[in-house]
Structure formats: structure tokens, C-alpha cells
């Protein structure tokens, strides 16, 4: 019997702390459903005390997502722990993840606490969590910069108070694989009790995955990861890389396995990228679009003769083979929703109508429609079903090398038609300006990224735009065979999201963010 390495996904908590990411409850639910389909063991759904929005999202995920354990993060304060429990309690299996900083730097500059106080807080927080559930995780934040003796004392206190998982965070990505592995080994030797050892590695030195794997080799049986390696600063260990390393090198991880259905990795990656607005770099391991592309003639020749000459992973085993679906412009709504269901996408009501209309438009412009194309338009329409102040209706542009670029947009707001024309440096600029004027929402464009969903001259252009206004950053995504239209849709989606974020009374307080 193989031994399980538990995959603890923190995309919705640590991943969501990446700058510019702000997910709605509906978006978090969609990601959580995909994580469940992927087969992760634990989903850290958020930090309930940090905002009303986080609480709601964790509670919604706990109520509806079946399969994984649903965890919430909590400081050691009694009120935080109780709030966390309130959010996760309706899950079939719920976990409270309690943390406190233990490094001298954090204790002096952030907590203003002595070692005795941190020990007392640890005991109190974990014990309170145990009054609610018997699944309690404890993390000494900034463990890799904590003196060993003190870290061991804190971990022992946590186990005595009832912690069942001890997580060792490399909060600032300071670890080096052999050193981090030795740390895990030391914890396992020095702290007795019935607990699972876990790793939580950040990527500041580009070593998060290597450190996590060193931890597994040293006895950790839980790894904390994010899809696409999202997370604070340079991110967390990438889920897909950790999982595929364990699967691909059984000689290095003998008798170990994860429960991840690897064929779902590419879809999870695309979904997270689309909803967070964080593009996946082309040469990203496992899920990057070039991860299975062979450019050199010698490599191409080798792979055609025998795949394993230059590939250690079968693209199909990670869901990286876009199948050509057989929907065309004559396909009806029934065939359309049937195909979506087969792809694991549940779309109903207005979102289904809107997605079907977009599909028909696309079928008129594009000969071959792939799973990835369908996913892209459905995701955009699911986004638009959330609560949109403005709806995109029409776009007309003119320009070129001699004429001044000009754009006319038509939007609607609560049934009222808004039409505006603007000039710009280019057609995309003109379209965004026209939307800015039509909506009256003043923003600064901070990032613009365009890529194609698939290859070919009629490929869908996929545009991600980041906007900033009064310190709030949001992203929007749009797809179309026309990149100007994709840009206008992305811009409007970002404006709508900004209005939703502003409308919430739940902005997170910086001090309540770990
Ligand atoms: O990086 C970190 O230390 C964390 C903890 C809250 C586990 O995210
Ligand atoms: Zn972290």
C-alpha cells in the first residue's frame, strides 16, 4: 500500500494574497469545485476573520464543496478561532489552521511579544480550536528564521494542546533544500506525538518546490501548495510541479503517492489564471503552453519516433492535449450544454444563454473550436453573470497608419443605452477611453497582457487587463477572435469588478493579512 502525501491547496488563501487578485465568492467557489475535481486533500478556503467577503467565501465553500477537508486560517486569538470555526463548521470535514509568528524579527517588530507570551498564545489558540474540531493544524510563522530550540518548544506546546498537523512555513522563502529537509527531520525527531508534518514553502529564491520535495523526503506527509505557484511575493510551491515530481520519480519517493487526478491539472491552471488575471508563463513546467513543445529538429524527430526520447511526462496525463470538439455553427443549445457538462462545466440560466450566444458568434468566425476556446468564452460569461454594472453591447473601431484611431462603444446600464466615441494612440487605447467615458469610472491601466487561447490565424485572443483606482487593484479578462474587442471586454470586466469590490464593505485590513 502506497503512503499518501496530502496535498493542501492554499490558492484561495495564500494565492489570493498575490497583488491585484480579488476573487468574488462565486469565483472562489468555482476554483474550489475544480480543486475538488482535481482531488486535493485539503482546501484552505480563506482567512475568515480578515473580511466579511472572506468569511462568506469560506462558508459557501464549506457548505457546498464535497470531498476535500475545508480549512480556514486563524490567528491564535479566541475570537479569530471562533470566527474561523463559524465559517468552516458546515463542511463534511473541517479544519482550523492556527498560526503565530515565532521568529525574533516578527516577535519584536510585529507581535511585540516575548517567547513566553507566544508559547501561551500557541497553547490557548490550539486548545480553543480543539474545542471545536479534532482536526487542528498549527504553523509557527517564519519557522526557518526561528531559533531551533524555541521552535521545538512551540511545536511541543501545540501538540500538547491538541494540534494534529504541524506545518513548517518558510514564510520568506529563505530555505535551501538540504537545510530545509534537515529541519523537517529535526522536528520529527524532537517533537513526539501523533501528528502529520507539513511544508509551506515560499519561492523568493526560486526553491519552493525543491524545498517542499526535500521536506517530503525527510518525512513530511502534507505539502502546502498553490495552483500555478501563486502566492505572496514570488509565490508558493506550485501544486502541479510538486505532484508531478512525486509521480514521475518513484525512485526518489518510494512508496509515496498523492491523490491528485493529474489529467485535471491543465484545466485547474487555466481556470485559476483566468479568474485571477495572472497569466501562466509560456515555459512554466507542467502547465505552460510550451511545456510539451519541441522546437529543434532533432528533438522533433526524436519525439515523433518515440515520445519518451525528449519527454518525461505524457502531455495527456496532465490534461495538456486540447481535443477538437465537434460543435459547429449549426449545433443547438442542447448539444452545447451537453458538451459543457462532459467537460465538467456546469452553466445554467442567463449565463448559459450568454455563453451560447458567444459560442454562436465564435462559430461564425472560427472554423475549429477547441475545449480551451469553449472554456474561455464560458469563463468570461460566468464572470459576467456575477453582477455587472455595465454590459458590453457593441464596438466599432477605425484607424490604421494614416487615420486617427477612433472607437465607438455601446454599453447598457440597467437597460439604459450608453454610447461614446473616443480617439486614442491606437484602436485599443481608443476603445478603453470610450469605455472610460461611457462608464464615468476613472482608473489607471497598470498592466496589459495579450496571448492566444490556441494556435492558428483564427485563434481567440485572450486579453488580461489590470486597473488601479484609489489603491484598489483589479483585473479583467476578455476573449475574442479580434484583440481590440477582447481588450474592450477585458477593460469593461475590470471596471465592473472594481465597482463590485468598491461596493463591498469588506475590504481586508492589512494587519489581518498573514
Ligand atoms: O507563509 C506563511 O507563513 C503563511 C502561514 C500563515 C502558514 O502563509
Ligand atoms: Zn504563506
XYZ file of C-alpha atoms and ligand atoms in Angstrom:
523
model
C 0.000 0.000 0.000
C 1.438 3.368 -1.006
C 1.604 6.085 1.643
C -0.279 9.316 0.902
C 1.384 12.730 0.661
C -1.538 15.051 1.377
C -1.946 17.979 -0.985
C -3.075 21.064 0.928
C -4.092 23.715 -1.574
C -3.902 27.328 -0.413
C -4.623 29.058 -3.754
C -7.734 30.656 -2.243
C -5.883 31.952 0.823
C -2.144 32.492 0.251
C -2.606 32.581 -3.541
C -5.276 35.219 -3.232
C -2.792 37.390 -1.327
C -0.887 37.974 -4.599
C -1.072 41.660 -5.553
C -4.054 42.566 -7.724
C -6.038 39.391 -7.092
C -9.513 39.888 -5.738
C -11.856 36.958 -6.205
C -15.623 37.054 -5.721
C -17.409 34.385 -3.722
C -18.683 32.838 -6.985
C -15.169 32.764 -8.444
C -13.748 31.180 -5.287
C -16.466 28.553 -5.386
C -15.658 27.746 -8.980
C -11.976 27.283 -8.158
C -12.820 25.192 -5.091
C -15.040 22.906 -7.205
C -12.165 22.389 -9.632
C -9.771 21.683 -6.741
C -12.199 19.022 -5.523
C -12.344 17.555 -9.042
C -8.544 17.603 -9.063
C -8.550 15.534 -5.891
C -6.625 17.724 -3.451
C -6.904 16.552 0.164
C -7.385 19.905 1.870
C -8.589 23.269 0.553
C -7.581 26.285 2.609
C -10.555 28.397 1.598
C -9.563 31.699 3.215
C -8.891 33.672 6.389
C -12.425 34.221 7.738
C -11.657 36.970 10.248
C -9.858 39.133 7.691
C -13.014 40.365 5.949
C -16.714 39.760 5.531
C -16.054 38.611 1.955
C -13.510 36.009 3.087
C -15.905 34.718 5.726
C -18.722 34.370 3.188
C -16.494 32.591 0.680
C -15.158 30.106 3.232
C -18.669 29.415 4.478
C -20.029 28.920 0.940
C -17.199 26.516 0.102
C -17.671 24.598 3.373
C -21.384 24.249 2.622
C -21.131 23.121 -0.968
C -17.778 21.615 -1.917
C -17.617 17.891 -1.234
C -14.545 15.686 -0.979
C -11.611 17.641 0.436
C -11.266 18.799 4.037
C -12.146 22.522 4.158
C -9.732 24.592 6.240
C -9.794 28.192 7.420
C -6.817 30.180 8.681
C -6.872 31.806 12.104
C -4.623 33.759 14.440
C -4.426 32.463 17.995
C -6.984 34.931 19.414
C -10.081 33.242 20.730
C -12.370 35.487 18.652
C -10.435 34.633 15.453
C -10.607 30.914 16.162
C -14.346 31.073 16.865
C -14.967 33.089 13.694
C -12.942 30.592 11.685
C -14.968 27.708 13.117
C -18.198 29.528 12.306
C -17.084 29.692 8.660
C -15.938 26.063 8.243
C -18.247 24.192 10.590
C -20.738 23.105 7.918
C -18.121 21.236 5.904
C -18.289 17.440 5.961
C -14.739 17.583 7.334
C -13.494 20.900 8.720
C -10.058 22.057 9.848
C -8.879 25.114 11.768
C -5.363 26.255 10.874
C -3.906 28.315 13.725
C -0.707 30.316 13.264
C 1.540 32.687 15.177
C 4.943 34.162 14.341
C 7.929 32.714 16.174
C 10.991 34.410 14.652
C 12.758 37.129 16.693
C 12.147 39.647 13.919
C 8.376 39.060 13.791
C 8.052 38.828 17.586
C 9.859 42.104 18.135
C 8.532 44.212 15.253
C 5.050 42.834 14.664
C 3.745 40.958 17.674
C 5.615 42.857 20.423
C 5.566 39.640 22.437
C 8.066 37.667 24.468
C 8.753 33.969 23.946
C 6.611 33.142 26.995
C 3.702 35.096 25.561
C 3.993 33.352 22.181
C 4.037 29.968 23.941
C 0.944 30.891 25.928
C -0.851 32.153 22.793
C 0.011 28.921 20.978
C -1.459 26.782 23.768
C -4.576 28.932 24.047
C -5.255 29.171 20.292
C -4.776 25.476 19.582
C -6.741 24.412 22.664
C -9.638 26.661 21.683
C -9.601 25.222 18.152
C -9.646 21.702 19.597
C -12.825 22.560 21.481
C -14.447 22.934 18.046
C -12.830 20.163 15.983
C -10.297 17.363 16.283
C -8.592 18.457 13.032
C -6.291 21.321 14.042
C -3.207 22.485 12.182
C -0.572 24.714 13.752
C 2.064 26.889 11.996
C 4.972 28.769 13.619
C 5.217 31.584 11.086
C 8.722 32.369 9.784
C 9.911 28.999 11.122
C 13.072 28.962 9.004
C 14.325 32.110 10.787
C 13.293 30.907 14.248
C 15.935 29.600 16.706
C 15.605 25.815 16.738
C 15.112 25.406 20.488
C 12.290 27.905 20.588
C 10.603 26.460 17.514
C 10.678 22.987 19.063
C 9.273 24.319 22.343
C 6.385 25.979 20.464
C 5.677 22.873 18.384
C 5.647 20.680 21.501
C 3.217 23.095 23.152
C 0.988 22.918 20.064
C 0.945 19.118 20.077
C 0.231 19.032 23.816
C -2.684 21.416 23.229
C -4.069 19.103 20.540
C -2.589 20.046 17.130
C -2.814 17.153 14.677
C -0.771 18.725 11.847
C 2.466 20.662 12.376
C 3.184 22.901 9.416
C 6.673 24.375 8.978
C 6.386 27.614 6.975
C 9.341 29.003 5.085
C 7.460 32.283 5.117
C 10.109 34.398 3.405
C 11.497 31.720 1.077
C 14.824 31.577 2.923
C 15.255 27.791 2.879
C 17.781 25.760 0.912
C 16.654 22.200 0.083
C 19.119 20.153 2.176
C 18.834 22.567 5.097
C 15.031 22.605 4.947
C 14.960 18.794 4.700
C 17.179 18.606 7.790
C 14.795 20.956 9.613
C 11.841 18.668 8.896
C 13.866 15.670 10.061
C 14.785 17.519 13.255
C 11.155 18.400 14.001
C 10.118 14.783 13.516
C 12.858 13.587 15.837
C 12.389 16.182 18.578
C 8.603 16.536 18.729
C 6.892 13.342 19.745
C 3.179 12.718 19.300
C 0.617 11.742 16.741
C 0.746 14.462 14.100
C 1.357 14.927 10.379
C 4.343 17.064 9.392
C 3.708 19.612 6.668
C 5.720 22.003 4.495
C 4.719 25.525 3.392
C 7.440 26.980 1.169
C 7.618 30.372 -0.498
C 9.552 30.956 -3.674
C 11.721 34.025 -3.028
C 14.855 32.139 -4.117
C 13.017 30.025 -6.689
C 13.350 26.994 -4.397
C 9.814 26.481 -3.090
C 9.211 23.218 -4.954
C 12.716 21.884 -4.255
C 12.347 22.692 -0.550
C 8.903 21.069 -0.389
C 10.240 17.897 -2.009
C 13.198 17.842 0.391
C 10.620 18.060 3.174
C 8.725 15.076 1.762
C 11.931 13.082 1.524
C 12.583 13.919 5.170
C 9.173 12.660 6.288
C 6.633 15.422 5.650
C 3.316 13.927 4.581
C 1.489 17.149 3.763
C 2.643 19.765 1.269
C 1.078 23.230 1.069
C 0.894 24.498 -2.487
C -0.879 26.861 -4.868
C -2.017 26.284 -8.433
C 0.441 27.945 -10.858
C 2.686 28.743 -7.880
C 0.602 31.794 -6.920
C 1.083 33.414 -3.533
C 2.636 36.305 -1.636
C 5.553 37.956 -3.492
C 7.292 35.286 -5.636
C 4.574 32.796 -4.709
C 4.230 29.413 -3.031
C 5.338 25.973 -4.208
C 3.458 25.123 -7.430
C 0.929 22.335 -6.911
C 1.396 20.862 -10.394
C 5.191 20.695 -10.061
C 5.202 19.013 -6.639
C 2.569 16.477 -7.720
C 4.295 15.597 -10.998
C 7.732 15.301 -9.360
C 6.378 12.744 -6.872
C 4.588 10.883 -9.658
C 7.432 10.981 -12.202
C 10.252 9.937 -9.837
C 9.017 6.995 -7.753
C 12.683 6.019 -7.364
C 13.183 9.195 -5.297
C 9.851 8.997 -3.449
C 9.458 5.255 -2.986
C 6.078 4.092 -1.718
C 4.601 7.614 -1.851
C 1.673 8.945 -3.862
C -0.712 11.877 -3.979
C -4.441 11.574 -4.618
C -4.380 14.142 -7.430
C -6.109 13.301 -10.739
C -3.334 14.723 -12.848
C -5.437 14.933 -16.051
C -7.226 17.856 -14.367
C -4.029 19.883 -13.805
C -4.106 21.897 -17.038
C -7.740 22.849 -16.575
C -7.125 23.898 -12.973
C -4.222 26.016 -14.145
C -6.252 27.702 -16.907
C -9.191 28.366 -14.599
C -7.034 29.924 -11.882
C -5.155 32.015 -14.425
C -8.379 33.236 -15.990
C -10.098 34.152 -12.744
C -7.075 35.716 -11.058
C -5.831 37.534 -14.142
C -2.335 36.073 -13.620
C -1.012 34.708 -16.919
C 0.927 31.434 -16.897
C 4.424 31.892 -18.310
C 4.853 30.001 -21.618
C 7.731 27.894 -20.338
C 6.144 27.091 -16.959
C 6.783 23.456 -16.000
C 3.855 21.056 -16.499
C 1.140 23.599 -17.386
C 2.918 26.164 -19.591
C 1.869 26.124 -23.245
C 5.466 25.289 -24.285
C 5.919 22.533 -21.697
C 5.399 19.939 -24.448
C 6.501 21.948 -27.495
C 9.621 20.821 -29.340
C 11.382 23.407 -31.463
C 14.635 21.799 -32.549
C 14.553 19.417 -35.494
C 16.490 16.757 -33.596
C 14.023 16.865 -30.711
C 11.026 16.800 -33.058
C 12.470 13.822 -34.895
C 13.091 12.004 -31.603
C 9.611 12.651 -30.200
C 7.936 11.581 -33.436
C 9.904 8.325 -33.371
C 9.319 7.715 -29.658
C 7.750 10.263 -27.254
C 9.964 9.359 -24.316
C 13.157 10.399 -26.130
C 12.591 14.002 -25.053
C 9.537 13.894 -22.776
C 9.405 12.657 -19.197
C 5.685 13.415 -18.846
C 2.897 12.414 -21.228
C 1.039 15.652 -22.097
C -2.283 13.797 -21.924
C -1.609 12.705 -18.344
C -1.706 16.365 -17.222
C -4.604 17.353 -19.478
C -2.406 19.208 -21.955
C -3.928 17.843 -25.154
C -6.669 20.156 -26.386
C -9.178 17.926 -28.109
C -11.074 19.245 -31.116
C -14.717 19.247 -30.173
C -17.362 18.612 -32.778
C -19.605 21.588 -32.228
C -20.183 23.886 -35.149
C -22.379 26.801 -36.115
C -25.386 24.508 -36.585
C -25.148 22.995 -33.106
C -28.087 23.696 -30.828
C -28.286 24.763 -27.199
C -28.779 21.179 -26.060
C -25.607 19.874 -27.722
C -23.772 22.910 -26.407
C -24.755 22.418 -22.754
C -24.192 18.649 -23.103
C -20.624 19.279 -24.268
C -20.025 21.673 -21.398
C -21.326 19.089 -18.943
C -18.937 16.470 -20.399
C -16.124 18.960 -19.849
C -17.223 19.266 -16.219
C -18.615 22.794 -16.635
C -21.988 23.456 -15.067
C -23.576 26.526 -16.621
C -27.224 27.398 -16.221
C -29.787 30.142 -16.706
C -28.662 33.524 -18.024
C -25.001 32.526 -18.049
C -25.855 29.579 -20.332
C -27.812 31.850 -22.688
C -24.988 34.380 -22.802
C -22.345 31.673 -23.330
C -24.437 30.108 -26.110
C -24.772 33.458 -27.905
C -20.992 33.965 -27.683
C -20.429 30.428 -28.955
C -22.636 31.083 -32.000
C -20.752 34.302 -32.768
C -17.483 32.432 -32.436
C -18.628 29.571 -34.673
C -19.321 32.148 -37.401
C -15.769 33.459 -37.207
C -13.692 30.378 -36.378
C -13.544 27.064 -38.215
C -12.332 24.812 -35.409
C -13.458 25.275 -31.841
C -11.427 23.595 -29.117
C -12.136 22.744 -25.473
C -9.873 25.634 -24.492
C -11.895 28.071 -26.682
C -15.143 26.911 -25.103
C -13.689 27.130 -21.610
C -12.521 30.682 -22.331
C -15.877 32.025 -23.507
C -17.811 30.185 -20.819
C -15.493 31.520 -18.140
C -15.964 35.063 -19.408
C -19.741 34.689 -19.429
C -19.749 33.064 -15.984
C -17.821 36.104 -14.827
C -20.378 38.378 -16.393
C -23.207 36.586 -14.595
C -21.848 37.687 -11.225
C -23.367 41.164 -11.073
C -22.318 43.572 -13.754
C -23.000 47.271 -13.571
C -22.339 47.663 -17.310
C -22.958 45.258 -20.190
C -20.946 45.229 -23.386
C -23.152 45.617 -26.473
C -21.234 46.949 -29.481
C -17.828 48.138 -30.593
C -16.853 49.883 -33.811
C -13.265 50.947 -34.474
C -11.341 52.649 -37.231
C -7.675 53.549 -37.557
C -4.526 52.449 -39.340
C -1.247 54.171 -40.125
C -2.773 57.365 -41.540
C -6.136 57.869 -39.823
C -6.530 58.807 -36.147
C -7.628 55.696 -34.223
C -11.229 56.078 -33.143
C -13.663 53.830 -31.264
C -17.396 53.909 -30.628
C -18.758 51.714 -27.847
C -22.297 50.928 -26.837
C -22.896 49.683 -23.298
C -26.025 49.261 -21.231
C -26.603 50.021 -17.583
C -29.887 48.761 -16.089
C -31.422 48.745 -19.557
C -30.226 52.280 -20.372
C -28.096 52.595 -23.523
C -24.770 54.434 -23.173
C -22.859 55.361 -26.313
C -19.458 57.044 -26.519
C -16.821 57.768 -29.108
C -13.167 58.451 -28.304
C -9.816 58.832 -30.020
C -6.608 57.225 -28.809
C -2.989 56.314 -29.551
C -4.240 53.089 -31.104
C -7.539 51.300 -31.520
C -7.243 49.513 -28.163
C -6.468 52.784 -26.417
C -9.426 54.457 -28.148
C -11.783 51.606 -27.148
C -10.653 51.749 -23.495
C -11.030 55.557 -23.440
C -14.539 55.304 -24.889
C -15.460 52.809 -22.140
C -13.901 55.043 -19.503
C -16.040 57.945 -20.684
C -19.207 55.878 -21.065
C -18.910 54.413 -17.564
C -17.561 57.551 -15.878
C -15.213 55.316 -13.866
C -11.754 56.806 -13.637
C -8.979 54.204 -13.499
C -5.298 53.791 -14.298
C -4.306 50.901 -16.538
C -1.354 49.183 -14.814
C -0.899 46.045 -16.893
C -1.939 44.705 -20.262
C -1.278 41.178 -21.468
C -2.405 39.551 -24.696
C -1.972 35.913 -25.672
C -3.837 33.403 -27.794
C -6.016 30.634 -26.395
C -4.849 28.162 -29.066
C -2.686 28.356 -32.198
C -3.779 29.294 -35.735
C -4.634 32.527 -37.527
C -8.220 32.465 -36.251
C -7.173 31.798 -32.640
C -9.062 33.519 -29.845
C -7.133 36.481 -28.462
C -7.069 36.390 -24.676
C -6.520 39.759 -23.003
C -5.890 40.412 -19.318
C -6.008 43.995 -18.099
C -5.150 45.260 -14.635
C -6.639 48.526 -13.444
C -5.993 50.550 -10.329
C -8.193 53.169 -8.702
C -7.813 54.664 -5.224
C -5.434 51.923 -4.122
C -7.688 49.081 -5.288
C -6.256 46.791 -7.976
C -8.433 44.532 -10.085
C -8.049 42.522 -13.239
C -10.408 41.725 -16.070
C -10.207 39.246 -18.880
C -11.771 39.198 -22.327
C -11.631 36.821 -25.282
C -12.482 37.275 -28.921
C -11.059 36.464 -32.338
C -10.493 40.249 -32.522
C -7.927 41.517 -29.988
C -9.429 45.029 -29.922
C -12.788 43.547 -28.930
C -11.077 41.203 -26.421
C -9.330 44.249 -24.914
C -12.567 46.235 -24.675
C -14.304 43.287 -22.986
C -11.378 42.830 -20.584
C -11.385 46.541 -19.733
C -15.130 46.562 -19.075
C -14.917 43.367 -16.995
C -12.230 45.018 -14.876
C -14.353 48.161 -14.407
C -17.329 46.024 -13.340
C -15.149 44.155 -10.906
C -13.802 47.396 -9.483
C -17.347 48.574 -8.819
C -18.145 45.270 -7.091
C -15.028 45.448 -4.923
C -15.742 49.081 -4.027
C -19.332 48.225 -3.235
C -18.302 45.645 -0.654
C -17.927 46.739 2.927
C -15.419 44.003 3.387
C -12.056 45.361 2.324
C -9.401 43.363 4.122
C -7.441 45.142 6.820
C -3.681 44.893 6.118
C -2.942 43.895 9.730
C -5.308 40.952 9.402
C -3.353 39.522 6.479
C -0.697 36.927 7.389
O 3.827 31.928 4.790
C 3.306 31.716 5.891
O 3.962 31.700 6.941
C 1.871 31.500 5.939
C 1.335 30.996 7.226
C 0.090 31.690 7.628
C 1.184 29.499 7.176
O 1.196 31.649 4.952
Zn 2.491 31.588 3.129
